CSV table of C-alpha atoms in Angstrom, one decimal:
chain,number,residue,atom,x,y,z
A,263,MET,CA,-32.3,-37.0,-77.1
A,264,PRO,CA,-31.5,-39.0,-73.9
A,265,PRO,CA,-27.9,-40.2,-73.5
A,266,THR,CA,-27.2,-43.7,-74.8
A,267,GLN,CA,-26.5,-46.4,-72.3
A,268,PRO,CA,-22.7,-46.4,-72.7
A,269,GLU,CA,-22.6,-42.6,-72.3
A,270,THR,CA,-24.4,-42.9,-69.0
A,271,TYR,CA,-22.1,-45.7,-67.9
A,272,ARG,CA,-19.0,-43.6,-68.8
A,273,LYS,CA,-20.4,-40.5,-67.0
A,274,ARG,CA,-21.0,-42.6,-63.8
A,275,LEU,CA,-17.5,-44.0,-63.9
A,276,GLN,CA,-16.1,-40.5,-64.5
A,277,THR,CA,-17.9,-39.3,-61.3
A,278,LEU,CA,-16.8,-42.3,-59.3
A,279,LEU,CA,-13.2,-41.7,-60.3
A,280,LEU,CA,-13.4,-38.0,-59.5
A,281,GLN,CA,-14.9,-38.7,-56.1
A,282,ALA,CA,-12.3,-41.4,-55.3
A,283,ALA,CA,-9.4,-39.1,-56.3
A,284,GLU,CA,-10.8,-36.2,-54.4
A,285,ALA,CA,-11.4,-38.3,-51.3
A,286,MET,CA,-7.8,-39.5,-51.5
A,287,ILE,CA,-6.5,-35.9,-51.8
A,288,VAL,CA,-8.6,-34.8,-48.8
A,289,GLU,CA,-7.4,-37.7,-46.7
A,290,GLU,CA,-3.7,-38.0,-47.7
A,291,GLY,CA,-2.8,-35.1,-50.0
A,292,LEU,CA,-1.9,-34.9,-53.7
A,293,ALA,CA,1.4,-36.8,-53.3
A,294,ALA,CA,-0.5,-40.0,-52.3
A,295,LEU,CA,-2.4,-40.2,-55.5
A,296,GLN,CA,-1.8,-43.3,-57.6
A,297,ALA,CA,-3.8,-44.4,-60.6
A,298,ARG,CA,-4.0,-48.0,-59.4
A,299,ARG,CA,-5.4,-47.0,-56.0
A,300,ILE,CA,-7.9,-44.6,-57.4
A,301,ALA,CA,-9.1,-47.2,-60.0
A,302,LYS,CA,-9.5,-49.7,-57.2
A,303,ALA,CA,-11.5,-47.3,-55.0
A,304,ALA,CA,-13.8,-46.6,-58.0
A,305,ALA,CA,-14.0,-50.4,-58.7
A,306,CYS,CA,-12.7,-50.0,-62.3
A,307,SER,CA,-9.5,-50.8,-64.1
A,308,VAL,CA,-6.5,-48.4,-64.5
A,309,GLY,CA,-7.2,-48.7,-68.3
A,310,THR,CA,-10.6,-47.2,-67.7
A,311,LEU,CA,-9.2,-44.3,-65.8
A,312,TYR,CA,-6.8,-43.6,-68.6
A,313,ASN,CA,-9.5,-44.0,-71.2
A,314,ILE,CA,-11.7,-41.4,-69.4
A,315,PHE,CA,-9.1,-38.9,-68.2
A,316,GLY,CA,-6.1,-39.5,-70.5
A,317,ASP,CA,-3.8,-40.1,-67.6
A,318,LEU,CA,-3.4,-39.3,-63.9
A,319,ASP,CA,-2.6,-35.7,-64.6
A,320,GLY,CA,-5.9,-35.4,-66.5
A,321,LEU,CA,-7.8,-36.7,-63.5
A,322,ILE,CA,-6.0,-34.4,-61.1
A,323,LEU,CA,-6.8,-31.4,-63.4
A,324,ALA,CA,-10.5,-32.4,-63.2
A,325,VAL,CA,-10.3,-32.6,-59.4
A,326,ASN,CA,-8.6,-29.2,-59.2
A,327,GLU,CA,-11.2,-27.7,-61.5
A,328,ARG,CA,-13.8,-28.8,-59.1
A,329,THR,CA,-11.9,-27.2,-56.3
A,330,LEU,CA,-11.5,-23.9,-58.3
A,331,ARG,CA,-15.3,-23.9,-58.9
A,332,ASP,CA,-16.0,-24.4,-55.2
A,333,LEU,CA,-13.6,-21.7,-54.4
A,334,GLU,CA,-15.2,-19.4,-57.0
A,335,ARG,CA,-18.6,-20.0,-55.4
A,336,VAL,CA,-17.3,-19.1,-51.9
A,337,ILE,CA,-15.6,-15.9,-53.2
A,338,ALA,CA,-18.7,-14.9,-55.2
A,339,VAL,CA,-20.9,-15.2,-52.1
A,340,ALA,CA,-18.5,-13.1,-50.1
A,341,ALA,CA,-18.5,-10.5,-53.0
A,342,GLN,CA,-22.3,-10.5,-53.0
A,343,ARG,CA,-22.6,-10.2,-49.3
A,344,SER,CA,-20.3,-7.2,-49.2
A,345,ALA,CA,-21.4,-5.6,-52.5
A,346,THR,CA,-22.5,-2.3,-50.9
A,347,ALA,CA,-19.5,-1.8,-48.6
A,348,ASP,CA,-16.5,0.3,-49.3
A,349,LEU,CA,-13.6,-1.1,-51.4
A,350,GLY,CA,-11.4,-2.0,-48.4
A,351,THR,CA,-14.2,-4.0,-46.7
A,352,ARG,CA,-15.1,-5.7,-50.0
A,353,LEU,CA,-11.5,-6.8,-50.7
A,354,MET,CA,-11.0,-8.0,-47.1
A,355,ALA,CA,-14.2,-10.0,-47.4
A,356,LEU,CA,-12.9,-11.7,-50.5
A,357,ALA,CA,-9.5,-12.3,-48.9
A,358,ILE,CA,-10.9,-13.7,-45.7
A,359,ALA,CA,-13.2,-16.0,-47.7
A,360,TYR,CA,-10.0,-17.2,-49.5
A,361,LEU,CA,-8.2,-17.8,-46.2
A,362,ASP,CA,-11.2,-19.7,-44.8
A,363,PHE,CA,-11.4,-21.9,-47.9
A,364,ALA,CA,-7.7,-22.7,-47.7
A,365,VAL,CA,-8.0,-23.6,-44.0
A,366,VAL,CA,-11.1,-25.7,-44.4
A,367,HIS,CA,-10.2,-27.4,-47.6
A,368,ALA,CA,-6.5,-27.4,-47.0
A,369,ARG,CA,-5.4,-30.4,-49.0
A,370,ARG,CA,-7.7,-29.8,-52.0
A,371,TRP,CA,-6.6,-26.2,-52.1
A,372,ARG,CA,-3.0,-27.1,-51.8
A,373,ALA,CA,-3.4,-29.7,-54.6
A,374,VAL,CA,-4.4,-26.9,-57.0
A,375,PHE,CA,-1.0,-25.2,-56.5
A,376,GLU,CA,1.2,-28.2,-56.0
A,377,HIS,CA,0.2,-30.0,-59.1
A,378,ARG,CA,2.6,-29.5,-62.0
A,379,LEU,CA,1.9,-30.6,-65.6
A,380,PRO,CA,4.8,-31.9,-67.7
A,381,ASP,CA,6.5,-29.0,-69.4
A,382,ASP,CA,5.3,-30.0,-72.8
A,383,ARG,CA,1.7,-30.0,-71.8
A,384,ASP,CA,-0.8,-27.1,-71.8
A,385,VAL,CA,-3.5,-26.4,-69.2
A,386,PRO,CA,-6.9,-27.2,-70.7
A,387,PRO,CA,-9.0,-24.2,-71.7
A,388,SER,CA,-11.7,-25.0,-69.2
A,389,TYR,CA,-9.1,-24.8,-66.4
A,390,ARG,CA,-7.9,-21.5,-67.7
A,391,ARG,CA,-11.5,-20.2,-67.8
A,392,ASP,CA,-12.1,-21.3,-64.2
A,393,ARG,CA,-9.1,-19.4,-63.0
A,394,GLN,CA,-9.9,-16.3,-65.1
A,395,ARG,CA,-13.4,-16.2,-63.6
A,396,LEU,CA,-11.9,-16.2,-60.1
A,397,LEU,CA,-9.6,-13.3,-61.0
A,398,ALA,CA,-12.6,-11.5,-62.6
A,399,LEU,CA,-14.3,-11.5,-59.2
A,400,ILE,CA,-11.4,-9.4,-57.8
A,401,GLU,CA,-11.2,-7.2,-60.9
A,402,ALA,CA,-14.9,-6.4,-60.6
A,403,GLN,CA,-14.1,-4.7,-57.2
A,404,LEU,CA,-11.6,-2.4,-58.8
A,405,VAL,CA,-13.6,-1.2,-61.8
A,406,SER,CA,-14.3,2.3,-60.4
A,407,SER,CA,-10.8,2.7,-58.8
A,408,ILE,CA,-8.7,1.6,-61.8
A,409,PRO,CA,-10.3,2.6,-65.1
A,410,ASP,CA,-7.5,1.1,-67.3
A,411,ALA,CA,-8.3,-2.6,-67.9
A,412,GLY,CA,-4.7,-3.8,-68.2
A,413,THR,CA,-3.6,-2.0,-65.0
A,414,ARG,CA,-6.7,-3.4,-63.3
A,415,THR,CA,-5.9,-7.0,-64.3
A,416,ASP,CA,-2.3,-6.5,-63.0
A,417,ALA,CA,-3.6,-5.1,-59.7
A,418,ALA,CA,-6.2,-7.8,-59.2
A,419,TYR,CA,-3.5,-10.4,-59.9
A,420,ALA,CA,-1.1,-8.7,-57.5
A,421,LEU,CA,-3.7,-8.6,-54.8
A,422,PHE,CA,-4.6,-12.2,-55.3
A,423,ALA,CA,-1.0,-13.4,-55.3
A,424,SER,CA,-0.2,-11.3,-52.2
A,425,VAL,CA,-3.1,-12.8,-50.2
A,426,HIS,CA,-2.2,-16.2,-51.6
A,427,GLY,CA,1.5,-15.8,-50.5
A,428,ILE,CA,0.4,-14.7,-47.0
A,429,VAL,CA,-2.0,-17.6,-46.7
A,430,VAL,CA,0.4,-20.2,-48.1
A,431,LEU,CA,3.3,-19.2,-45.8
A,432,SER,CA,1.0,-18.9,-42.7
A,433,LEU,CA,-0.5,-22.4,-43.4
A,434,ASP,CA,2.9,-23.9,-44.1
A,435,ALA,CA,3.9,-22.6,-40.7
A,436,LYS,CA,7.5,-23.6,-41.0
A,437,LEU,CA,8.4,-21.5,-38.0
A,438,ASP,CA,5.2,-21.0,-36.0
A,439,PRO,CA,1.9,-22.8,-35.6
A,440,PHE,CA,-0.9,-21.4,-37.8
A,441,ASP,CA,-2.3,-18.2,-36.2
A,442,ALA,CA,-5.4,-17.1,-37.9
A,443,ALA,CA,-5.5,-13.6,-36.3
A,444,GLN,CA,-1.9,-13.0,-37.3
A,445,CYS,CA,-2.6,-14.1,-40.8
A,446,GLU,CA,-5.6,-11.8,-41.0
A,447,ARG,CA,-3.5,-8.9,-39.7
A,448,ARG,CA,-1.0,-9.5,-42.5
A,449,ILE,CA,-3.7,-9.7,-45.1
A,450,ARG,CA,-5.2,-6.5,-43.7
A,451,PHE,CA,-1.9,-4.7,-44.0
A,452,VAL,CA,-1.7,-5.4,-47.7
A,453,VAL,CA,-5.3,-4.8,-48.5
A,454,THR,CA,-5.7,-1.5,-46.6
A,455,HIS,CA,-2.5,-0.1,-48.0
A,456,ALA,CA,-3.5,-1.1,-51.5
A,457,VAL,CA,-6.9,0.6,-51.0
A,458,ALA,CA,-5.3,3.7,-49.4
A,459,GLY,CA,-3.2,4.1,-52.6
A,460,LEU,CA,-6.2,3.6,-54.8
A,461,GLU,CA,-8.6,6.0,-53.2
B,251,MET,CA,44.0,-27.2,-31.2
B,252,PRO,CA,43.8,-28.6,-34.7
B,253,PRO,CA,40.8,-30.9,-35.4
B,254,THR,CA,41.4,-34.5,-34.9
B,255,GLN,CA,41.6,-36.8,-37.9
B,256,PRO,CA,38.1,-38.3,-37.6
B,257,GLU,CA,36.6,-34.8,-37.3
B,258,THR,CA,38.2,-33.7,-40.5
B,259,TYR,CA,37.0,-36.8,-42.3
B,260,ARG,CA,33.5,-36.3,-41.0
B,261,LYS,CA,33.5,-32.6,-42.1
B,262,ARG,CA,34.7,-33.6,-45.6
B,263,LEU,CA,31.9,-36.2,-45.9
B,264,GLN,CA,29.4,-33.7,-44.7
B,265,THR,CA,30.5,-31.2,-47.4
B,266,LEU,CA,30.5,-33.9,-50.1
B,267,LEU,CA,27.0,-35.0,-49.2
B,268,LEU,CA,25.7,-31.4,-49.1
B,269,GLN,CA,27.2,-30.7,-52.5
B,270,ALA,CA,25.8,-33.9,-53.9
B,271,ALA,CA,22.3,-33.2,-52.6
B,272,GLU,CA,22.4,-29.6,-53.8
B,273,ALA,CA,23.6,-30.6,-57.3
B,274,MET,CA,20.7,-33.1,-57.5
B,275,ILE,CA,18.2,-30.4,-56.5
B,276,VAL,CA,19.6,-28.0,-59.0
B,277,GLU,CA,19.5,-30.6,-61.8
B,278,GLU,CA,16.3,-32.5,-61.0
B,279,GLY,CA,14.4,-30.7,-58.2
B,280,LEU,CA,13.6,-31.7,-54.6
B,281,ALA,CA,11.3,-34.6,-55.5
B,282,ALA,CA,14.2,-36.5,-57.2
B,283,LEU,CA,16.3,-36.7,-54.0
B,284,GLN,CA,17.0,-40.2,-52.6
B,285,ALA,CA,19.4,-41.0,-49.8
B,286,ARG,CA,20.8,-43.9,-51.8
B,287,ARG,CA,21.6,-41.8,-54.9
B,288,ILE,CA,23.1,-38.9,-52.8
B,289,ALA,CA,25.3,-41.3,-50.9
B,290,LYS,CA,26.5,-42.9,-54.1
B,291,ALA,CA,27.3,-39.5,-55.6
B,292,ALA,CA,29.3,-38.6,-52.4
B,293,ALA,CA,31.0,-42.1,-52.6
B,294,CYS,CA,29.8,-43.0,-49.1
B,295,SER,CA,27.2,-45.3,-47.6
B,296,VAL,CA,23.5,-44.4,-46.8
B,297,GLY,CA,24.4,-45.3,-43.2
B,298,THR,CA,27.1,-42.5,-43.2
B,299,LEU,CA,24.5,-40.0,-44.6
B,300,TYR,CA,22.1,-40.9,-41.7
B,301,ASN,CA,24.9,-40.8,-39.2
B,302,ILE,CA,25.9,-37.3,-40.2
B,303,PHE,CA,22.5,-35.7,-41.0
B,304,GLY,CA,20.1,-37.9,-39.0
B,305,ASP,CA,18.0,-38.6,-42.1
B,306,LEU,CA,17.2,-37.3,-45.6
B,307,ASP,CA,15.1,-34.5,-44.1
B,308,GLY,CA,18.1,-33.4,-42.0
B,309,LEU,CA,20.2,-33.2,-45.2
B,310,ILE,CA,17.6,-31.3,-47.1
B,311,LEU,CA,17.3,-28.8,-44.2
B,312,ALA,CA,21.1,-28.3,-44.4
B,313,VAL,CA,20.9,-27.6,-48.2
B,314,ASN,CA,17.9,-25.3,-47.6
B,315,GLU,CA,19.9,-23.4,-44.9
B,316,ARG,CA,22.7,-22.8,-47.4
B,317,THR,CA,20.1,-21.5,-49.9
B,318,LEU,CA,18.6,-19.2,-47.3
B,319,ARG,CA,22.1,-17.8,-46.5
B,320,ASP,CA,22.9,-17.2,-50.1
B,321,LEU,CA,19.5,-15.5,-50.5
B,322,GLU,CA,20.3,-13.4,-47.4
B,323,ARG,CA,23.6,-12.3,-48.9
B,324,VAL,CA,21.9,-11.2,-52.2
B,325,ILE,CA,19.2,-9.3,-50.3
B,326,ALA,CA,21.7,-7.7,-48.0
B,327,VAL,CA,23.7,-6.5,-51.0
B,328,ALA,CA,20.6,-5.0,-52.5
B,329,ALA,CA,19.8,-3.3,-49.2
B,330,GLN,CA,23.3,-1.8,-49.0
B,331,ARG,CA,23.3,-0.6,-52.5
B,332,SER,CA,20.0,1.2,-52.1
B,333,ALA,CA,20.6,2.3,-48.5
B,334,THR,CA,20.3,6.1,-49.2
B,335,ALA,CA,17.2,5.9,-51.5
B,336,ASP,CA,13.6,6.5,-50.5
B,337,LEU,CA,11.5,3.7,-48.9
B,338,GLY,CA,9.8,2.6,-52.1
B,339,THR,CA,13.0,2.3,-54.0
B,340,ARG,CA,14.6,0.4,-51.2
B,341,LEU,CA,11.7,-2.1,-50.9
B,342,MET,CA,11.6,-2.5,-54.7
B,343,ALA,CA,15.4,-3.2,-54.7
B,344,LEU,CA,14.9,-6.0,-52.1
B,345,ALA,CA,11.9,-7.4,-54.0
B,346,ILE,CA,13.7,-7.5,-57.3
B,347,ALA,CA,16.7,-9.1,-55.7
B,348,TYR,CA,14.3,-11.8,-54.4
B,349,LEU,CA,12.7,-12.3,-57.8
B,350,ASP,CA,16.1,-12.5,-59.5
B,351,PHE,CA,17.3,-15.1,-57.0
B,352,ALA,CA,14.1,-17.2,-57.5
B,353,VAL,CA,14.6,-17.1,-61.3
B,354,VAL,CA,18.3,-17.9,-61.3
B,355,HIS,CA,18.3,-20.5,-58.5
B,356,ALA,CA,14.7,-21.7,-59.3
B,357,ARG,CA,15.0,-25.3,-58.0
B,358,ARG,CA,17.0,-24.5,-54.9
B,359,TRP,CA,14.7,-21.7,-54.0
B,360,ARG,CA,11.6,-23.9,-54.6
B,361,ALA,CA,13.1,-26.6,-52.4
B,362,VAL,CA,13.1,-24.2,-49.5
B,363,PHE,CA,9.3,-23.9,-49.7
B,364,GLU,CA,8.4,-27.3,-51.0
B,365,HIS,CA,10.2,-29.3,-48.3
B,366,ARG,CA,7.9,-30.3,-45.5
B,367,LEU,CA,9.0,-31.9,-42.2
B,368,PRO,CA,6.9,-34.6,-40.6
B,369,ASP,CA,4.3,-33.0,-38.3
B,370,ASP,CA,6.0,-34.1,-35.1
B,371,ARG,CA,9.3,-32.6,-36.0
B,372,ASP,CA,10.5,-29.1,-35.3
B,373,VAL,CA,12.6,-26.9,-37.5
B,374,PRO,CA,16.1,-26.6,-36.1
B,375,PRO,CA,17.0,-23.3,-34.3
B,376,SER,CA,19.7,-22.4,-36.9
B,377,TYR,CA,17.1,-22.6,-39.7
B,378,ARG,CA,14.8,-20.4,-37.7
B,379,ARG,CA,17.6,-17.8,-37.2
B,380,ASP,CA,18.4,-17.8,-40.9
B,381,ARG,CA,14.9,-17.0,-41.8
B,382,GLN,CA,14.6,-14.4,-39.0
B,383,ARG,CA,17.7,-12.6,-40.4
B,384,LEU,CA,16.1,-12.5,-43.8
B,385,LEU,CA,13.0,-10.9,-42.4
B,386,ALA,CA,15.1,-8.5,-40.3
B,387,LEU,CA,16.5,-7.1,-43.6
B,388,ILE,CA,13.0,-6.0,-44.6
B,389,GLU,CA,12.1,-4.8,-41.1
B,390,ALA,CA,15.1,-2.6,-41.1
B,391,GLN,CA,13.7,-0.7,-44.0
B,392,LEU,CA,10.6,0.1,-42.0
B,393,VAL,CA,12.1,1.3,-38.8
B,394,SER,CA,11.3,5.0,-39.3
B,395,SER,CA,7.9,4.4,-41.0
B,396,ILE,CA,6.5,1.9,-38.4
B,397,PRO,CA,7.7,2.7,-34.9
B,398,ASP,CA,5.8,-0.2,-33.2
B,399,ALA,CA,8.0,-3.3,-33.3
B,400,GLY,CA,5.1,-5.8,-33.5
B,401,THR,CA,3.3,-3.9,-36.3
B,402,ARG,CA,6.6,-3.6,-38.1
B,403,THR,CA,7.2,-7.4,-37.9
B,404,ASP,CA,3.7,-8.0,-39.3
B,405,ALA,CA,4.2,-5.5,-42.1
B,406,ALA,CA,7.6,-6.9,-43.0
B,407,TYR,CA,6.2,-10.4,-43.1
B,408,ALA,CA,3.2,-9.3,-45.1
B,409,LEU,CA,5.4,-7.6,-47.7
B,410,PHE,CA,7.7,-10.6,-47.9
B,411,ALA,CA,4.8,-13.0,-48.3
B,412,SER,CA,3.1,-10.8,-50.9
B,413,VAL,CA,6.2,-10.6,-53.1
B,414,HIS,CA,6.8,-14.3,-52.5
B,415,GLY,CA,3.2,-15.0,-53.6
B,416,ILE,CA,3.6,-13.0,-56.8
B,417,VAL,CA,6.9,-14.6,-57.6
B,418,VAL,CA,5.7,-18.1,-56.9
B,419,LEU,CA,2.6,-17.8,-59.0
B,420,SER,CA,4.5,-16.0,-61.8
B,421,LEU,CA,7.1,-18.7,-61.9
B,422,ASP,CA,4.6,-21.6,-61.7
B,423,ALA,CA,3.1,-20.0,-64.8
B,424,LYS,CA,0.2,-22.3,-64.9
B,425,LEU,CA,-1.6,-20.1,-67.4
B,426,ASP,CA,1.1,-18.0,-69.1
B,427,PRO,CA,4.8,-18.4,-69.7
B,428,PHE,CA,6.9,-16.4,-67.2
B,429,ASP,CA,6.9,-12.7,-67.9
B,430,ALA,CA,9.5,-10.9,-65.9
B,431,ALA,CA,8.2,-7.4,-66.7
B,432,GLN,CA,4.6,-8.4,-65.8
B,433,CYS,CA,5.9,-10.0,-62.5
B,434,GLU,CA,7.8,-6.8,-61.7
B,435,ARG,CA,4.7,-4.6,-62.4
B,436,ARG,CA,2.7,-6.7,-60.0
B,437,ILE,CA,5.4,-6.5,-57.3
B,438,ARG,CA,5.5,-2.7,-57.9
B,439,PHE,CA,1.8,-2.4,-57.4
B,440,VAL,CA,2.0,-4.0,-53.9
B,441,VAL,CA,5.2,-2.2,-52.9
B,442,THR,CA,4.2,1.3,-54.1
B,443,HIS,CA,0.8,1.0,-52.4
B,444,ALA,CA,2.3,-0.2,-49.2
B,445,VAL,CA,4.7,2.7,-49.2
B,446,ALA,CA,2.0,5.3,-50.1
B,447,GLY,CA,0.1,4.1,-47.1
B,448,LEU,CA,3.1,4.4,-44.8
B,449,GLU,CA,4.4,7.8,-45.8
């Protein structure tokens, strides 16, 4: 059954609003987002934005889900390309892919971690699944090294969060300008030591 | 020579403004800070605030320096208390002290990492020194394990950033409520593996 006319129209507006919000994040960062400006850029009313996404948070979550899926694709490619290498090489490939994504898509990437929902509101299940899939890519590397599933999940999360912490502080560069080689050395320290302890 | 009257008055206003800004961060978070509200809470004018701290960023930096110094004290105490233990125990003691500080002083701690200066503005030297002293506490643990100073600095930074990443993502708790035991397990994974590779 083909979609009815109003469905198509709604889908098109949804896409336009998503693109407008994403472009605004890319150019100015998450803090600059305003429902009124996004609606104007998508040539619709604020009421329409709320009707489609619930509120501005709903639209931001949708943009961030797109970012997570793009990130997942990049990490998955890195995992595939290094699939036959040893554990250390594979984990470094994933970590460097993460660093590269954060550098290239700095504002979109930052928006994923900067955005906070009101305390009384849950993250939608789709968002949860997107993030779980990303973690699963790291867990998959550890299957033969850590047989216990719970320990493996913790380890994958710890590795992800460690690399994330190094990337976030390096890019924030409160003290020094961003130094990619230094950032990579720090990531390598964590990854190689984790691997040395696992093998 | 005792301070002149205007000096004393200025010092008192500086303290009042700092306390007002800090209280506002504790209660509402960094995003809620406004020069006008802080000046009102300190019973002075916005002009006085600017006169003393340059601008709102200057005041926030001063609050964040206080937070860094409090954090340094807490970490220094943990280092002292565990001084005779093995490397893994010492690093875990520092990491757990960091986690505890982040949990107890959540908004002040977050303000240190959330605050961004305009791109054209440098962090003041005193702030730089505060952060360097904090890193030095970690580096000191690694002296006998990593003789090369440059490698040691990188390792200390990598360890700090890893623990920071784990704490920040655990406290953000986008997917799950904060689970202290889980967070500690993840920190332990990174620390024990780093230590295993160093010994």
